[in-house]
mmCIF file with all atom_site columns, C-alpha atoms in Angstrom:
data_model
loop_
_atom_site.group_PDB
_atom_site.id
_atom_site.type_symbol
_atom_site.label_atom_id
_atom_site.label_alt_id
_atom_site.label_comp_id
_atom_site.label_asym_id
_atom_site.label_entity_id
_atom_site.label_seq_id
_atom_site.pdbx_PDB_ins_code
_atom_site.Cartn_x
_atom_site.Cartn_y
_atom_site.Cartn_z
_atom_site.occupancy
_atom_site.B_iso_or_equiv
_atom_site.pdbx_formal_charge
_atom_site.auth_seq_id
_atom_site.auth_comp_id
_atom_site.auth_asym_id
_atom_site.auth_atom_id
_atom_site.pdbx_PDB_model_num
ATOM 1  C CA . MET A 1 1  ? -2.562  17.470  -1.024  1.00 51.00 ? 1  MET A CA 1
ATOM 2  C CA . VAL A 1 2  ? -3.440  15.793  2.255   1.00 51.00 ? 2  VAL A CA 1
ATOM 3  C CA . ASN A 1 3  ? -6.322  17.092  4.339   1.00 55.00 ? 3  ASN A CA 1
ATOM 4  C CA . ALA A 1 4  ? -4.867  17.298  7.871   1.00 54.00 ? 4  ALA A CA 1
ATOM 5  C CA . ASP A 1 5  ? -8.388  16.945  9.268   1.00 65.00 ? 5  ASP A CA 1
ATOM 6  C CA . LYS A 1 6  ? -8.623  13.470  7.722   1.00 75.00 ? 6  LYS A CA 1
ATOM 7  C CA . GLY A 1 7  ? -5.810  11.691  9.538   1.00 79.00 ? 7  GLY A CA 1
ATOM 8  C CA . GLY A 1 8  ? -2.741  13.226  7.928   1.00 76.00 ? 8  GLY A CA 1
ATOM 9  C CA . GLN A 1 9  ? -0.208  11.363  5.822   1.00 78.00 ? 9  GLN A CA 1
ATOM 10 C CA . ARG A 1 10 ? -0.233  7.623   5.245   1.00 81.00 ? 10 ARG A CA 1
ATOM 11 C CA . VAL A 1 11 ? 2.372   5.871   7.373   1.00 87.00 ? 11 VAL A CA 1
ATOM 12 C CA . GLY A 1 12 ? 1.701   2.314   6.241   1.00 92.00 ? 12 GLY A CA 1
ATOM 13 C CA . THR A 1 13 ? -0.299  0.089   3.902   1.00 95.00 ? 13 THR A CA 1
ATOM 14 C CA . PHE A 1 14 ? -1.711  -3.401  4.381   1.00 97.00 ? 14 PHE A CA 1
ATOM 15 C CA . LEU A 1 15 ? -2.563  -4.840  0.941   1.00 97.00 ? 15 LEU A CA 1
ATOM 16 C CA . ILE A 1 16 ? -4.586  -8.059  0.595   1.00 98.00 ? 16 ILE A CA 1
ATOM 17 C CA . TYR A 1 17 ? -4.801  -9.902  -2.719  1.00 98.00 ? 17 TYR A CA 1
ATOM 18 C CA . LEU A 1 18 ? -8.333  -11.203 -3.297  1.00 98.00 ? 18 LEU A CA 1
ATOM 19 C CA . ASN A 1 19 ? -7.678  -13.366 -6.360  1.00 98.00 ? 19 ASN A CA 1
ATOM 20 C CA . ASP A 1 20 ? -4.934  -15.013 -8.387  1.00 97.00 ? 20 ASP A CA 1
ATOM 21 C CA . VAL A 1 21 ? -3.860  -13.091 -11.473 1.00 97.00 ? 21 VAL A CA 1
ATOM 22 C CA . ALA A 1 22 ? -3.161  -15.172 -14.582 1.00 96.00 ? 22 ALA A CA 1
ATOM 23 C CA . GLU A 1 23 ? -0.379  -12.852 -15.762 1.00 97.00 ? 23 GLU A CA 1
ATOM 24 C CA . GLY A 1 24 ? 1.016   -9.500  -14.597 1.00 97.00 ? 24 GLY A CA 1
ATOM 25 C CA . GLY A 1 25 ? -0.301  -7.257  -11.823 1.00 97.00 ? 25 GLY A CA 1
ATOM 26 C CA . GLU A 1 26 ? 2.740   -7.580  -9.565  1.00 97.00 ? 26 GLU A CA 1
ATOM 27 C CA . THR A 1 27 ? 3.404   -5.017  -6.857  1.00 97.00 ? 27 THR A CA 1
ATOM 28 C CA . VAL A 1 28 ? 7.001   -3.896  -7.333  1.00 97.00 ? 28 VAL A CA 1
ATOM 29 C CA . PHE A 1 29 ? 9.456   -2.124  -5.056  1.00 96.00 ? 29 PHE A CA 1
ATOM 30 C CA . PRO A 1 30 ? 12.135  -1.052  -7.572  1.00 96.00 ? 30 PRO A CA 1
ATOM 31 C CA . LYS A 1 31 ? 14.646  0.334   -5.061  1.00 95.00 ? 31 LYS A CA 1
ATOM 32 C CA . VAL A 1 32 ? 14.651  -3.019  -3.227  1.00 94.00 ? 32 VAL A CA 1
ATOM 33 C CA . GLY A 1 33 ? 14.442  -5.214  -6.328  1.00 96.00 ? 33 GLY A CA 1
ATOM 34 C CA . LEU A 1 34 ? 11.297  -6.900  -4.981  1.00 96.00 ? 34 LEU A CA 1
ATOM 35 C CA . SER A 1 35 ? 8.285   -8.040  -6.990  1.00 97.00 ? 35 SER A CA 1
ATOM 36 C CA . ILE A 1 36 ? 5.200   -9.492  -5.264  1.00 97.00 ? 36 ILE A CA 1
ATOM 37 C CA . VAL A 1 37 ? 2.998   -11.764 -7.403  1.00 97.00 ? 37 VAL A CA 1
ATOM 38 C CA . PRO A 1 38 ? -0.676  -11.416 -6.416  1.00 97.00 ? 38 PRO A CA 1
ATOM 39 C CA . LYS A 1 39 ? -1.969  -14.692 -4.962  1.00 97.00 ? 39 LYS A CA 1
ATOM 40 C CA . LYS A 1 40 ? -5.439  -15.084 -3.471  1.00 98.00 ? 40 LYS A CA 1
ATOM 41 C CA . GLY A 1 41 ? -5.330  -14.798 0.316   1.00 97.00 ? 41 GLY A CA 1
ATOM 42 C CA . SER A 1 42 ? -1.791  -13.409 0.529   1.00 97.00 ? 42 SER A CA 1
ATOM 43 C CA . ALA A 1 43 ? -1.009  -9.951  1.874   1.00 97.00 ? 43 ALA A CA 1
ATOM 44 C CA . ILE A 1 44 ? 1.844   -7.508  2.276   1.00 97.00 ? 44 ILE A CA 1
ATOM 45 C CA . TYR A 1 45 ? 2.480   -4.723  4.760   1.00 96.00 ? 45 TYR A CA 1
ATOM 46 C CA . PHE A 1 46 ? 4.892   -1.875  4.261   1.00 94.00 ? 46 PHE A CA 1
ATOM 47 C CA . HIS A 1 47 ? 5.516   1.447   5.987   1.00 92.00 ? 47 HIS A CA 1
ATOM 48 C CA . TYR A 1 48 ? 6.686   4.737   4.553   1.00 90.00 ? 48 TYR A CA 1
ATOM 49 C CA . ALA A 1 49 ? 9.034   6.103   7.227   1.00 85.00 ? 49 ALA A CA 1
ATOM 50 C CA . ASN A 1 50 ? 12.307  5.100   8.819   1.00 77.00 ? 50 ASN A CA 1
ATOM 51 C CA . GLU A 1 51 ? 13.014  5.067   12.562  1.00 75.00 ? 51 GLU A CA 1
ATOM 52 C CA . GLN A 1 52 ? 13.571  8.852   12.528  1.00 80.00 ? 52 GLN A CA 1
ATOM 53 C CA . GLY A 1 53 ? 10.149  9.448   10.952  1.00 76.00 ? 53 GLY A CA 1
ATOM 54 C CA . GLN A 1 54 ? 11.671  10.429  7.600   1.00 83.00 ? 54 GLN A CA 1
ATOM 55 C CA . LEU A 1 55 ? 10.328  9.128   4.299   1.00 86.00 ? 55 LEU A CA 1
ATOM 56 C CA . ASP A 1 56 ? 11.926  5.760   3.533   1.00 88.00 ? 56 ASP A CA 1
ATOM 57 C CA . ARG A 1 57 ? 12.659  5.761   -0.202  1.00 89.00 ? 57 ARG A CA 1
ATOM 58 C CA . LEU A 1 58 ? 12.722  1.937   -0.139  1.00 89.00 ? 58 LEU A CA 1
ATOM 59 C CA . SER A 1 59 ? 8.917   2.050   0.239   1.00 92.00 ? 59 SER A CA 1
ATOM 60 C CA . VAL A 1 60 ? 8.478   3.499   -3.278  1.00 92.00 ? 60 VAL A CA 1
ATOM 61 C CA . HIS A 1 61 ? 6.242   1.036   -5.101  1.00 94.00 ? 61 HIS A CA 1
ATOM 62 C CA . SER A 1 62 ? 3.925   0.592   -8.061  1.00 95.00 ? 62 SER A CA 1
ATOM 63 C CA . SER A 1 63 ? 1.669   -1.984  -9.626  1.00 95.00 ? 63 SER A CA 1
ATOM 64 C CA . LEU A 1 64 ? 2.458   -3.512  -12.987 1.00 97.00 ? 64 LEU A CA 1
ATOM 65 C CA . PRO A 1 65 ? -0.374  -3.782  -15.519 1.00 97.00 ? 65 PRO A CA 1
ATOM 66 C CA . VAL A 1 66 ? -2.448  -6.951  -15.554 1.00 97.00 ? 66 VAL A CA 1
ATOM 67 C CA . LYS A 1 67 ? -1.693  -8.751  -18.827 1.00 97.00 ? 67 LYS A CA 1
ATOM 68 C CA . LYS A 1 68 ? -4.231  -11.558 -18.479 1.00 97.00 ? 68 LYS A CA 1
ATOM 69 C CA . GLY A 1 69 ? -7.207  -11.830 -16.121 1.00 96.00 ? 69 GLY A CA 1
ATOM 70 C CA . GLU A 1 70 ? -8.224  -9.365  -13.418 1.00 97.00 ? 70 GLU A CA 1
ATOM 71 C CA . LYS A 1 71 ? -6.660  -8.121  -10.202 1.00 97.00 ? 71 LYS A CA 1
ATOM 72 C CA . TRP A 1 72 ? -8.748  -7.579  -7.087  1.00 98.00 ? 72 TRP A CA 1
ATOM 73 C CA . ALA A 1 73 ? -7.164  -6.253  -3.913  1.00 97.00 ? 73 ALA A CA 1
ATOM 74 C CA . ALA A 1 74 ? -8.177  -4.564  -0.679  1.00 97.00 ? 74 ALA A CA 1
ATOM 75 C CA . ALA A 1 75 ? -5.989  -1.889  0.888   1.00 95.00 ? 75 ALA A CA 1
ATOM 76 C CA . LYS A 1 76 ? -6.003  -0.642  4.463   1.00 94.00 ? 76 LYS A CA 1
ATOM 77 C CA . TRP A 1 77 ? -4.128  2.631   4.736   1.00 90.00 ? 77 TRP A CA 1
ATOM 78 C CA . ILE A 1 78 ? -2.722  3.491   8.149   1.00 89.00 ? 78 ILE A CA 1
ATOM 79 C CA . ARG A 1 79 ? -2.516  7.234   8.763   1.00 86.00 ? 79 ARG A CA 1
ATOM 80 C CA . GLU A 1 80 ? -0.757  9.471   11.271  1.00 81.00 ? 80 GLU A CA 1
ATOM 81 C CA . ARG A 1 81 ? -3.959  10.122  13.192  1.00 81.00 ? 81 ARG A CA 1
ATOM 82 C CA . ASN A 1 82 ? -7.494  8.832   13.477  1.00 81.00 ? 82 ASN A CA 1
ATOM 83 C CA . ILE A 1 83 ? -9.628  9.919   10.510  1.00 79.00 ? 83 ILE A CA 1
ATOM 84 C CA . TYR A 1 84 ? -12.810 9.756   12.577  1.00 75.00 ? 84 TYR A CA 1
ATOM 85 C CA . GLN A 1 85 ? -13.649 12.606  14.888  1.00 65.00 ? 85 GLN A CA 1
ATOM 86 C CA . SER A 1 86 ? -15.435 12.190  18.202  1.00 60.00 ? 86 SER A CA 1
ATOM 87 C CA . TYR A 1 87 ? -18.614 14.183  18.578  1.00 54.00 ? 87 TYR A CA 1
#
């Protein structure tokens, strides 16, 4: 459940990989057939809606388990509205 007072739904994600992963940990987009291998300093951006504002099923994604090493990443979630309120 999304709290409408906290910016609404996510509309995009900017994901930055902070380290190399020895094995596994890919970000996969199964409906596109795309697999992103985490490499230190690389980043991906994807959005969740099409031009009509409808959910784009091609944005469905997941992260595969890390088989060897660790995975560190930073995510910036872009929301419909500002999550900070002016006082």
